[in-house]
Short mmCIF file of C-alpha atoms in Angstrom, two decimals:
data_model
loop_
_atom_site.label_atom_id
_atom_site.label_comp_id
_atom_site.label_asym_id
_atom_site.label_seq_id
_atom_site.Cartn_x
_atom_site.Cartn_y
_atom_site.Cartn_z
CA MET A 994 35.17 -20.02 -4.20
CA ALA A 995 37.64 -17.42 -2.97
CA LEU A 996 37.84 -14.35 -5.01
CA PRO A 997 40.98 -14.20 -7.16
CA PRO A 998 43.02 -11.01 -7.65
CA MET A 999 41.55 -8.63 -10.21
CA GLN A 1000 44.16 -9.55 -12.90
CA GLN A 1001 42.99 -13.13 -12.69
CA LEU A 1002 39.29 -11.96 -12.62
CA LYS A 1003 39.93 -10.16 -15.87
CA ILE A 1004 41.48 -13.23 -17.45
CA LEU A 1005 38.39 -15.28 -16.33
CA VAL A 1006 36.15 -12.58 -17.84
CA GLN A 1007 38.04 -12.68 -21.14
CA ALA A 1008 37.71 -16.53 -21.22
CA LEU A 1009 33.85 -16.20 -21.21
CA SER A 1010 34.23 -14.66 -24.70
CA GLU A 1011 36.48 -17.40 -26.21
CA SER A 1012 33.83 -19.23 -28.26
CA THR A 1013 36.56 -20.93 -30.35
CA ASN A 1014 37.53 -22.94 -27.28
CA PRO A 1015 34.05 -24.17 -25.89
CA ALA A 1016 35.74 -26.22 -23.01
CA LYS A 1017 37.45 -23.24 -21.65
CA GLN A 1018 34.38 -20.95 -22.11
CA LEU A 1019 32.23 -23.33 -20.21
CA CYS A 1020 34.96 -23.62 -17.34
CA ALA A 1021 34.96 -19.80 -17.18
CA ALA A 1022 31.03 -19.50 -17.08
CA GLU A 1023 30.87 -22.28 -14.26
CA ALA A 1024 33.49 -20.35 -12.24
CA MET A 1025 31.83 -17.01 -12.81
CA CYS A 1026 28.70 -18.58 -11.70
CA GLU A 1027 30.14 -19.89 -8.41
CA LEU A 1028 31.84 -16.64 -7.70
CA ALA A 1029 28.58 -14.66 -8.34
CA GLU A 1030 26.60 -16.63 -5.71
CA ASN A 1031 28.63 -14.95 -3.10
CA ARG A 1032 27.22 -11.10 -2.87
CA SER A 1033 30.32 -9.87 -1.54
CA ASN A 1034 32.07 -10.47 -4.78
CA GLU A 1035 29.45 -8.46 -6.64
CA ALA A 1036 31.32 -5.30 -7.01
CA ALA A 1037 34.76 -6.84 -7.99
CA LEU A 1038 33.02 -8.92 -10.81
CA VAL A 1039 31.25 -5.87 -12.28
CA GLU A 1040 34.42 -3.93 -12.05
CA ALA A 1041 36.32 -6.82 -13.92
CA GLY A 1042 33.69 -6.34 -16.74
CA ALA A 1043 31.74 -9.53 -16.25
CA ILE A 1044 28.31 -8.04 -17.32
CA VAL A 1045 29.02 -7.54 -21.10
CA PRO A 1046 30.51 -11.24 -21.87
CA LEU A 1047 27.83 -12.71 -19.76
CA LEU A 1048 25.14 -10.78 -21.65
CA ALA A 1049 26.79 -12.00 -24.93
CA LEU A 1050 26.29 -15.66 -23.71
CA LEU A 1051 22.68 -15.00 -23.57
CA GLY A 1052 22.51 -14.07 -27.26
CA THR A 1053 24.08 -16.93 -28.90
CA PRO A 1054 21.62 -19.01 -30.83
CA LEU A 1055 19.95 -21.94 -29.18
CA GLY A 1056 20.54 -25.45 -30.53
CA THR A 1057 24.15 -24.72 -31.15
CA SER A 1058 26.72 -27.23 -29.35
CA CYS A 1059 30.12 -27.11 -28.02
CA PRO A 1060 32.35 -30.17 -28.75
CA ALA A 1061 33.61 -30.47 -25.20
CA GLY A 1062 30.17 -31.10 -23.83
CA GLY A 1063 29.22 -27.58 -22.78
CA SER A 1064 25.93 -27.00 -24.90
CA SER A 1065 24.70 -23.35 -25.49
CA PRO A 1066 21.58 -23.78 -23.41
CA GLN A 1067 24.03 -24.70 -20.36
CA LEU A 1068 25.99 -21.57 -21.08
CA LYS A 1069 22.74 -19.56 -21.17
CA GLN A 1070 21.75 -21.03 -17.84
CA LEU A 1071 25.07 -20.35 -16.31
CA ALA A 1072 25.13 -16.86 -17.60
CA ALA A 1073 21.51 -15.83 -16.59
CA THR A 1074 22.21 -17.36 -13.19
CA SER A 1075 25.52 -15.22 -12.86
CA LEU A 1076 23.45 -12.12 -14.03
CA CYS A 1077 20.78 -13.01 -11.42
CA ASN A 1078 23.18 -13.13 -8.60
CA LEU A 1079 24.79 -9.86 -9.74
CA ALA A 1080 21.60 -7.84 -9.97
CA GLY A 1081 21.42 -6.89 -6.29
CA GLN A 1082 23.28 -3.78 -6.51
CA SER A 1083 24.15 -3.67 -10.10
CA ALA A 1084 20.63 -3.94 -11.68
CA ASP A 1085 21.04 -0.54 -13.43
CA VAL A 1086 24.43 -1.51 -14.94
CA ILE A 1087 23.01 -4.90 -16.19
CA VAL A 1088 19.95 -3.02 -17.65
CA ALA A 1089 22.23 -0.44 -19.42
CA ALA A 1090 24.38 -3.14 -21.00
CA GLY A 1091 21.18 -4.43 -22.78
CA ALA A 1092 20.10 -7.24 -20.55
CA ILE A 1093 16.28 -6.89 -20.82
CA PRO A 1094 15.61 -8.19 -24.63
CA PRO A 1095 17.75 -11.36 -24.32
CA LEU A 1096 16.33 -12.16 -20.90
CA VAL A 1097 12.85 -11.66 -22.13
CA GLN A 1098 13.70 -13.89 -25.08
CA LEU A 1099 14.69 -16.63 -23.10
CA LEU A 1100 11.19 -16.94 -21.70
CA ALA A 1101 9.89 -17.89 -25.16
CA ALA A 1102 8.03 -21.15 -25.29
CA ASP A 1103 10.90 -22.69 -27.38
CA SER A 1104 13.39 -22.14 -24.62
CA PRO A 1105 14.47 -25.06 -22.46
CA PRO A 1106 13.11 -24.96 -18.95
CA GLU A 1107 16.67 -24.81 -17.28
CA VAL A 1108 17.11 -21.53 -19.37
CA GLN A 1109 13.69 -20.09 -18.65
CA ALA A 1110 14.17 -20.49 -14.86
CA PRO A 1111 17.12 -18.28 -14.28
CA ALA A 1112 15.89 -15.74 -16.86
CA ALA A 1113 12.95 -15.33 -15.02
CA ALA A 1114 14.56 -15.20 -11.72
CA CYS A 1115 16.91 -12.57 -13.05
CA LEU A 1116 13.99 -10.59 -14.32
CA ALA A 1117 12.30 -11.05 -10.95
CA ARG A 1118 15.27 -9.21 -9.28
CA LEU A 1119 15.61 -6.47 -11.99
CA VAL A 1120 11.79 -5.53 -11.88
CA GLN A 1121 12.26 -4.49 -8.09
CA VAL A 1122 13.33 -1.25 -9.36
CA PRO A 1123 10.25 0.64 -10.75
CA ASP A 1124 11.78 2.19 -13.69
CA ILE A 1125 13.34 -1.15 -14.77
CA ALA A 1126 9.87 -2.71 -14.22
CA SER A 1127 8.41 -0.46 -16.89
CA SER A 1128 11.06 -1.33 -19.52
CA VAL A 1129 10.76 -5.07 -18.89
CA ALA A 1130 6.99 -4.77 -19.47
CA LYS A 1131 7.54 -2.79 -22.62
CA ALA A 1132 9.95 -5.57 -23.75
CA GLY A 1133 6.85 -8.03 -23.89
CA ALA A 1134 7.63 -9.89 -20.69
CA ILE A 1135 4.23 -10.05 -19.12
CA PRO A 1136 2.42 -12.39 -21.58
CA ARG A 1137 5.46 -14.69 -21.36
CA LEU A 1138 5.68 -14.68 -17.60
CA VAL A 1139 1.77 -15.38 -17.45
CA ARG A 1140 2.27 -18.56 -19.61
CA LEU A 1141 4.96 -19.72 -17.53
CA LEU A 1142 2.78 -19.57 -14.38
CA GLY A 1143 0.95 -22.64 -15.63
CA GLU A 1144 3.81 -24.43 -17.44
CA SER A 1145 6.81 -24.44 -15.31
CA SER A 1146 8.46 -25.96 -12.31
CA GLN A 1147 7.52 -24.50 -8.64
CA GLU A 1148 10.87 -22.71 -8.42
CA THR A 1149 10.32 -21.05 -11.82
CA ARG A 1150 6.74 -20.25 -10.86
CA GLU A 1151 7.86 -18.56 -7.86
CA SER A 1152 10.41 -16.36 -9.89
CA VAL A 1153 7.80 -15.57 -12.36
CA ALA A 1154 5.06 -14.66 -9.74
CA SER A 1155 7.62 -12.38 -8.08
CA ALA A 1156 8.39 -10.68 -11.34
CA LEU A 1157 4.54 -10.20 -12.01
CA ALA A 1158 4.17 -8.76 -8.60
CA ASN A 1159 6.29 -5.72 -9.33
CA LEU A 1160 5.22 -5.52 -12.89
CA SER A 1161 1.58 -5.09 -11.74
CA THR A 1162 2.10 -1.85 -9.96
CA ARG A 1163 0.29 1.23 -11.30
CA GLN A 1164 3.84 3.06 -11.29
CA ALA A 1165 4.99 0.35 -13.89
CA GLY A 1166 2.04 1.47 -16.12
CA HIS A 1167 1.09 -1.91 -17.90
CA GLN A 1168 -1.70 -3.29 -15.79
CA HIS A 1169 -3.91 -3.71 -18.82
CA GLU A 1170 -1.60 -6.28 -20.27
CA PHE A 1171 -2.56 -8.48 -17.27
CA HIS A 1172 -6.07 -8.53 -18.49
CA GLU A 1173 -5.12 -8.83 -22.16
CA SER A 1174 -3.14 -11.89 -21.30
CA GLY A 1175 -5.70 -13.59 -19.33
CA ALA A 1176 -3.49 -13.45 -16.16
CA LEU A 1177 -6.31 -13.22 -13.45
CA PRO A 1178 -7.51 -16.87 -13.36
CA CYS A 1179 -3.76 -18.05 -13.21
CA LEU A 1180 -3.16 -15.57 -10.50
CA VAL A 1181 -6.19 -16.75 -8.44
CA THR A 1182 -5.15 -20.41 -8.55
CA LEU A 1183 -1.85 -19.36 -6.86
CA LEU A 1184 -3.93 -18.73 -3.80
CA GLY A 1185 -4.69 -22.45 -3.42
CA ALA A 1186 -3.94 -24.46 -0.28
CA SER A 1187 -1.28 -26.60 -2.16
CA ASN A 1188 0.97 -23.68 -3.22
CA SER A 1189 4.00 -22.51 -1.46
CA ALA A 1190 3.96 -19.45 0.77
CA GLN A 1191 6.04 -17.44 -1.85
CA LEU A 1192 3.52 -18.28 -4.65
CA LYS A 1193 0.55 -17.15 -2.34
CA MET A 1194 2.23 -14.09 -1.31
CA SER A 1195 3.16 -12.98 -4.83
CA GLY A 1196 -0.39 -13.88 -5.90
CA CYS A 1197 -1.90 -11.61 -3.31
CA ALA A 1198 0.30 -8.84 -3.98
CA THR A 1199 -0.25 -8.93 -7.89
CA LEU A 1200 -4.27 -9.35 -7.46
CA GLY A 1201 -4.07 -6.43 -4.96
CA ASN A 1202 -2.21 -4.25 -7.37
CA LEU A 1203 -4.58 -5.04 -10.15
CA ALA A 1204 -7.50 -4.28 -7.79
CA LEU A 1205 -6.55 -0.70 -7.97
CA ASP A 1206 -6.51 -0.63 -11.54
CA PRO A 1207 -9.12 2.19 -12.49
CA GLU A 1208 -9.35 0.85 -16.15
CA ALA A 1209 -10.72 -2.59 -15.20
CA PRO A 1210 -12.85 -2.20 -11.99
CA GLY A 1211 -14.39 -5.23 -10.85
CA ALA A 1212 -12.41 -7.49 -12.74
CA VAL A 1213 -10.44 -9.01 -9.74
CA ARG A 1214 -13.62 -9.53 -7.88
CA ALA A 1215 -15.18 -11.15 -11.11
CA ALA A 1216 -12.08 -13.51 -11.36
CA GLY A 1217 -13.12 -15.26 -8.07
CA VAL A 1218 -10.36 -13.80 -5.86
CA ILE A 1219 -12.59 -13.08 -2.80
CA PRO A 1220 -13.20 -16.65 -1.42
CA PRO A 1221 -9.71 -17.89 -1.40
CA LEU A 1222 -8.46 -14.35 -0.13
CA VAL A 1223 -10.81 -14.58 2.87
CA ARG A 1224 -9.50 -18.18 3.54
CA LEU A 1225 -5.95 -16.95 3.71
CA LEU A 1226 -6.83 -14.46 6.45
CA ARG A 1227 -7.15 -17.25 8.94
CA ALA A 1228 -4.60 -17.59 11.92
CA ASN A 1229 -2.71 -20.56 10.61
CA THR A 1230 -1.67 -18.61 7.45
CA PRO A 1231 2.20 -17.66 7.44
CA PRO A 1232 2.60 -13.93 8.66
CA ASP A 1233 3.85 -12.58 5.22
CA VAL A 1234 1.09 -14.15 3.42
CA LEU A 1235 -1.36 -12.93 5.95
CA LEU A 1236 -0.08 -9.64 5.31
CA TYR A 1237 -0.40 -9.51 1.52
CA ALA A 1238 -3.77 -11.09 1.65
CA ALA A 1239 -5.01 -8.40 3.92
CA ARG A 1240 -3.45 -5.83 1.75
CA ALA A 1241 -5.44 -7.29 -1.15
CA VAL A 1242 -8.57 -7.20 0.66
CA SER A 1243 -7.81 -3.66 1.69
CA ASN A 1244 -7.24 -2.53 -1.80
CA LEU A 1245 -10.78 -4.21 -3.00
CA THR A 1246 -12.43 -1.82 -0.49
CA THR A 1247 -10.86 1.27 -2.19
CA GLY A 1248 -11.24 2.74 -5.70
CA PRO A 1249 -14.38 4.10 -7.57
CA PRO A 1250 -17.26 4.11 -5.11
CA HIS A 1251 -19.70 1.94 -7.41
CA GLN A 1252 -17.09 -0.82 -7.72
CA SER A 1253 -15.63 -0.68 -4.32
CA ALA A 1254 -19.32 -0.89 -2.86
CA GLU A 1255 -19.68 -4.18 -4.76
CA ASN A 1256 -16.37 -5.30 -3.74
CA MET A 1257 -17.27 -4.57 -0.13
CA THR A 1258 -20.62 -6.37 -0.47
CA ALA A 1259 -19.09 -9.56 -1.77
CA LEU A 1260 -16.27 -9.33 0.78
CA ALA A 1261 -18.83 -9.06 3.60
CA ALA A 1262 -20.91 -11.93 2.27
CA ALA A 1263 -17.74 -14.10 2.17
CA GLY A 1264 -17.15 -13.57 5.98
CA VAL A 1265 -14.29 -11.03 5.78
CA ILE A 1266 -15.27 -9.01 8.71
CA PRO A 1267 -14.87 -11.64 11.46
CA GLN A 1268 -11.47 -12.64 9.83
CA LEU A 1269 -10.29 -9.04 10.00
CA VAL A 1270 -11.37 -8.45 13.45
CA HIS A 1271 -9.66 -11.58 14.66
CA LEU A 1272 -6.19 -10.06 13.22
CA LEU A 1273 -6.59 -7.20 15.89
CA VAL A 1274 -4.49 -8.85 18.50
CA PRO A 1275 -1.17 -7.90 20.14
CA GLY A 1276 0.70 -10.64 18.22
CA SER A 1277 -0.13 -9.03 14.65
CA SER A 1278 2.56 -6.76 13.18
CA LEU A 1279 1.95 -3.29 13.01
CA ASP A 1280 1.78 -3.49 9.24
CA LEU A 1281 -0.98 -5.94 9.47
CA LEU A 1282 -2.93 -4.06 12.13
CA ASP A 1283 -2.81 -1.01 10.11
CA THR A 1284 -4.04 -2.67 6.96
CA ALA A 1285 -6.75 -4.58 8.85
CA THR A 1286 -7.95 -1.49 10.39
CA GLY A 1287 -7.89 0.36 7.04
CA ALA A 1288 -10.08 -2.20 5.51
CA LEU A 1289 -12.53 -2.21 8.33
CA ALA A 1290 -12.84 1.59 8.06
CA ASN A 1291 -13.80 1.28 4.52
CA LEU A 1292 -16.24 -1.49 5.21
CA GLY A 1293 -17.67 0.59 8.04
CA HIS A 1294 -19.28 2.95 5.58
CA ASP A 1295 -22.11 0.53 5.03
CA GLU A 1296 -24.75 0.01 7.90
CA ASP A 1297 -25.01 -3.65 7.59
CA ALA A 1298 -21.12 -4.08 7.63
CA MET A 1299 -21.03 -1.84 10.58
CA VAL A 1300 -23.42 -4.00 12.59
CA ALA A 1301 -21.34 -7.06 11.54
CA ILE A 1302 -18.08 -5.24 12.51
CA VAL A 1303 -19.51 -4.75 16.11
CA ALA A 1304 -21.07 -8.09 16.36
CA ALA A 1305 -17.50 -9.49 15.55
CA GLY A 1306 -16.37 -7.96 18.79
CA ALA A 1307 -14.21 -5.10 17.26
CA ILE A 1308 -14.70 -2.21 19.72
CA PRO A 1309 -12.65 -3.52 22.66
CA PRO A 1310 -9.47 -4.42 20.58
CA LEU A 1311 -9.93 -1.22 18.53
CA VAL A 1312 -9.92 0.75 21.85
CA LYS A 1313 -6.72 -0.81 22.86
CA LEU A 1314 -5.11 -0.04 19.57
CA LEU A 1315 -5.64 3.68 20.30
CA ASP A 1316 -2.41 3.21 22.53
CA THR A 1317 -0.30 1.87 19.55
CA PRO A 1318 1.37 3.28 16.68
CA VAL A 1319 -1.62 2.37 14.54
CA CYS A 1320 -3.95 4.59 16.67
CA GLY A 1321 -5.03 6.59 13.64
CA SER A 1322 -6.12 3.69 11.58
CA ALA A 1323 -8.16 2.29 14.76
CA ALA A 1324 -9.74 5.84 15.40
CA GLY A 1325 -10.96 5.72 11.64
CA VAL A 1326 -12.72 2.67 12.36
CA LEU A 1327 -14.29 4.08 15.71
CA GLN A 1328 -15.19 7.28 13.59
CA GLU A 1329 -17.38 5.11 11.19
CA LEU A 1330 -18.82 3.18 14.00
CA ALA A 1331 -19.75 6.19 16.17
CA CYS A 1332 -22.20 7.34 13.49
CA SER A 1333 -24.69 4.98 15.23
CA ILE A 1334 -25.89 5.94 18.60
CA ASP A 1335 -25.91 2.46 20.15
CA LYS A 1336 -22.31 1.84 18.92
CA ALA A 1337 -21.24 5.29 20.02
CA ALA A 1338 -22.26 4.40 23.68
CA ALA A 1339 -20.40 1.12 23.47
CA ILE A 1340 -17.20 2.83 22.16
CA ALA A 1341 -17.33 5.29 25.17
CA ALA A 1342 -17.83 2.56 27.70
CA ALA A 1343 -14.94 0.70 26.39
CA GLY A 1344 -12.79 3.79 27.53
CA ALA A 1345 -12.09 5.42 24.10
CA LEU A 1346 -12.72 9.09 25.21
CA PRO A 1347 -9.56 9.80 26.93
CA LYS A 1348 -7.44 7.99 24.46
CA LEU A 1349 -9.01 9.97 21.61
CA VAL A 1350 -8.41 13.30 23.52
CA ARG A 1351 -4.79 12.41 24.03
CA MET A 1352 -4.40 11.72 20.25
CA LEU A 1353 -5.09 15.48 19.50
CA GLY A 1354 -1.75 16.34 21.15
CA SER A 1355 0.97 18.05 19.23
CA GLU A 1356 3.10 14.82 19.12
CA PHE A 1357 0.96 13.19 16.71
CA PRO A 1358 0.57 13.94 13.07
CA SER A 1359 -2.20 15.52 11.38
CA GLU A 1360 -3.54 12.15 9.82
CA VAL A 1361 -3.94 10.95 13.52
CA HIS A 1362 -5.56 14.27 14.57
CA GLU A 1363 -7.99 14.15 11.61
CA LYS A 1364 -9.22 10.60 12.83
CA ALA A 1365 -9.37 11.50 16.59
CA ALA A 1366 -11.26 14.69 16.10
CA GLY A 1367 -13.61 13.03 13.74
CA ALA A 1368 -14.33 10.18 16.22
CA LEU A 1369 -14.95 12.80 18.89
CA ALA A 1370 -17.17 14.83 16.69
CA ASN A 1371 -19.45 11.76 16.18
CA LEU A 1372 -19.41 10.69 19.63
CA SER A 1373 -20.33 14.22 20.90
CA ARG A 1374 -23.66 14.58 18.81
CA PRO A 1375 -26.45 15.54 21.03
CA GLU A 1376 -28.54 12.66 20.02
CA ALA A 1377 -25.78 10.09 21.36
CA TRP A 1378 -26.20 11.50 24.89
CA LEU A 1379 -22.28 11.51 25.25
CA ASP A 1380 -21.63 15.17 24.79
CA GLY A 1381 -21.19 15.66 28.63
CA ALA A 1382 -18.76 12.60 28.87
CA VAL A 1383 -16.72 13.95 25.82
CA ALA A 1384 -16.54 17.48 27.64
CA GLY A 1385 -15.72 15.77 30.88
CA ALA A 1386 -12.63 13.97 29.23
CA ASN A 1387 -11.07 17.33 28.74
CA ALA A 1388 -11.96 17.46 25.12
CA ILE A 1389 -12.59 21.15 24.80
CA LEU A 1390 -9.06 22.31 25.68
CA ALA A 1391 -7.64 19.75 23.42
CA LEU A 1392 -9.79 20.53 20.50
CA VAL A 1393 -9.28 24.32 20.90
CA ALA A 1394 -5.51 23.82 21.07
CA LEU A 1395 -5.62 21.87 17.90
CA LEU A 1396 -7.33 24.83 16.16
CA GLN A 1397 -4.85 27.38 17.69
CA SER A 1398 -1.92 25.46 16.25
CA ALA A 1399 -1.36 25.47 12.46
CA PRO A 1400 -0.80 22.20 10.63
CA SER A 1401 2.72 21.53 9.92
CA SER A 1402 2.03 21.52 6.29
CA PRO A 1403 -0.77 22.98 3.98
CA SER A 1404 -2.31 19.40 3.73
CA ASP A 1405 -5.88 18.22 3.45
CA ALA A 1406 -5.36 16.05 6.62
CA GLY A 1407 -4.51 19.04 8.76
CA THR A 1408 -7.38 21.00 7.39
CA TYR A 1409 -9.81 18.34 7.67
CA ALA A 1410 -8.57 17.73 11.31
CA GLN A 1411 -9.36 21.10 12.12
CA LEU A 1412 -12.83 20.80 10.27
CA MET A 1413 -13.59 17.80 12.66
CA ALA A 1414 -12.46 19.76 15.61
CA VAL A 1415 -14.81 22.54 14.83
CA GLU A 1416 -17.69 20.08 14.21
CA ALA A 1417 -17.19 18.62 17.80
CA LEU A 1418 -17.01 21.97 19.40
CA MET A 1419 -20.19 22.86 17.73
CA ASN A 1420 -21.68 19.59 19.02
CA LEU A 1421 -20.30 20.36 22.63
CA ALA A 1422 -21.56 23.88 22.31
CA GLN A 1423 -25.23 23.07 21.30
CA GLY A 1424 -27.69 23.59 24.09
CA SER A 1425 -25.11 24.19 26.89
CA ALA A 1426 -24.21 27.57 28.05
CA GLU A 1427 -21.76 26.20 30.31
CA ARG A 1428 -19.83 24.52 27.74
CA GLN A 1429 -20.05 27.45 25.28
CA ALA A 1430 -18.36 29.57 28.15
CA ALA A 1431 -15.81 26.98 28.63
CA ILE A 1432 -15.05 26.91 24.61
CA THR A 1433 -14.79 30.79 24.67
CA ALA A 1434 -12.70 30.72 27.73
CA ALA A 1435 -10.25 28.28 26.21
CA GLY A 1436 -9.43 30.99 23.56
CA MET A 1437 -11.67 29.65 20.79
CA VAL A 1438 -12.89 33.08 19.44
CA PRO A 1439 -9.24 34.36 18.32
CA ALA A 1440 -8.72 30.81 17.04
CA LEU A 1441 -11.80 31.04 14.84
CA MET A 1442 -11.10 34.56 13.53
CA ASN A 1443 -7.58 33.31 12.62
CA LEU A 1444 -9.08 30.38 10.58
CA LEU A 1445 -11.23 32.92 8.76
CA ALA A 1446 -8.21 34.87 7.51
CA PRO A 1447 -7.56 34.30 3.58
CA ALA A 1448 -5.33 31.44 2.93
CA PRO A 1449 -1.80 32.06 1.56
CA ALA A 1450 -2.02 32.65 -2.07
CA GLY A 1451 0.45 29.65 -2.84
CA ALA A 1452 -1.81 27.32 -0.75
CA ARG A 1453 -4.98 28.50 -1.90
CA ALA A 1454 -5.46 26.22 -4.89
CA TYR A 1455 -4.63 23.03 -2.84
CA TRP A 1456 -6.57 23.87 0.16
CA ASN A 1457 -9.55 25.31 -1.68
CA THR A 1458 -12.32 22.66 -1.01
CA PRO A 1459 -11.38 21.63 2.58
CA LEU A 1460 -10.46 25.24 3.60
CA THR A 1461 -13.98 26.56 2.41
CA LYS A 1462 -15.62 23.85 4.41
CA LEU A 1463 -13.59 24.79 7.41
CA GLN A 1464 -14.09 28.41 7.11
CA ALA A 1465 -17.92 27.91 6.69
CA LYS A 1466 -18.10 25.79 10.00
CA ALA A 1467 -15.79 28.21 11.82
CA ALA A 1468 -18.12 31.15 10.87
CA GLU A 1469 -21.12 29.23 12.18
CA LEU A 1470 -19.46 28.28 15.36
CA LEU A 1471 -18.43 31.83 15.80
CA ARG A 1472 -21.83 33.00 15.46
CA ARG A 1473 -22.98 30.74 18.11
CA LEU A 1474 -20.39 31.87 20.42
CA THR A 1475 -20.67 35.65 19.87
CA GLY A 1476 -24.03 36.23 18.03
CA ASP A 1477 -22.16 37.79 15.17
CA ILE A 1478 -22.14 36.52 11.52
CA PRO A 1479 -18.66 37.05 10.39
CA PRO A 1480 -17.65 37.35 6.65
CA VAL A 1481 -15.99 34.37 4.97
CA PRO A 1482 -13.25 34.77 2.23
CA ALA A 1483 -14.62 33.70 -1.06
CA ASP A 1484 -12.68 31.93 -3.98
CA ASP A 1485 -12.01 35.13 -5.85
CA GLY A 1486 -10.52 36.97 -2.72
CA THR A 1487 -13.83 38.96 -1.74
CA SER A 1488 -15.91 38.16 1.38
CA VAL A 1489 -19.24 36.70 1.73
CA VAL A 1490 -21.61 36.34 4.69
CA PRO A 1491 -22.88 32.93 5.48
CA SER A 1492 -26.52 32.72 6.00
CA ALA A 1493 -27.93 32.05 9.34
CA PRO A 1494 -29.22 28.67 10.17
CA CYS A 1495 -32.91 28.45 10.07
#
């Protein structure tokens, strides 16, 4: 339908309020619904004042009838559908006009399904705004939406599941209501093979969000989510579903150490590692690659999982990923794997050393520096017998340059990157006078003295823990290079002298 002039729009809006003429009111609601389907009409309809009379239609009692055949449920359906279509750029306007309570009320068990569907769809669009999501949860929407997951049509279930995904974030602040309303079993069923891609994606998103709930650690795993999640990581899964399934798996590998360890044990037992490794292919999206490598890095903390990662053939694709925008995540996995001597040799043989050295360059952020320097630190341990190869890859100059350049901001990542660089240089200096001379010639001593200077007063509280570790290591390396034991600034501004190693 073509958009009428503003004056005619205002007449149409006025007709929405003419309850004494039900036929005219119904025709106006139908016309408004058709106009609202076109997103280009949204601004004009809002300007014409459509929001308030549409909300008024939501509030009329159910069960009343209109002589001309336009029933109250039909008006509610049309009004909720119109509001859903107008919620794209006008969500704040709709909420400010008082939309949340009547929309939540329409989700009640005694509401007709044809009314519940557009109400759920409208709420699904509104809760994409975090502040609105919190308000919708406070209005009691979560238990009603959870009930509709098992009692409504597929179209309604898709809207409900989408709304729950946005309501389940920690930012919304109502994760406890999902547990209290018994949502987890219903959400797990969304991952079943017979459900649509949209339902699976929303189910994965919600369960992944709830996996980060610190108040209910382990609850998602206990609900039986791991087997269906692992099945969704197969290659024939639609890309969007695959990404959200991988994110849910990644979230299960984070959190409180005790619970995340139990989650990772269950994930490994379910065969998640080969599935994640199979995602490390050129056709995968950067988001998927980043998520999969992040999960593998967390899983790699466990020795058995580390063996399984290598057995699944992870090292060659991970080394290839060092040339991509997800190089930092890939280096994080290699850093964990390099803790094992035999795996360190395989990483070097796959050509990782020059790539990791390149990642220390100034064009990369501190987060990438941290992972690359950490991997080089593990690879350069004397017991791995790769220290000569690391030095031969021009690592010394790159590591010293990293220490000579201050992080772009006082962040933990920047400080830990420098800490890892010092660790790598300490390994390279050990037992080799030639490499000690090369480190000194590269300008390492002035760089170390600079690191030992007191931190700026404003940054001290934020940097305290990683900076203290960095300064202790810097002092130890400086002693090795010069034979002196320099003072290290203490937390109270005084200086202490680190004890010499035994």
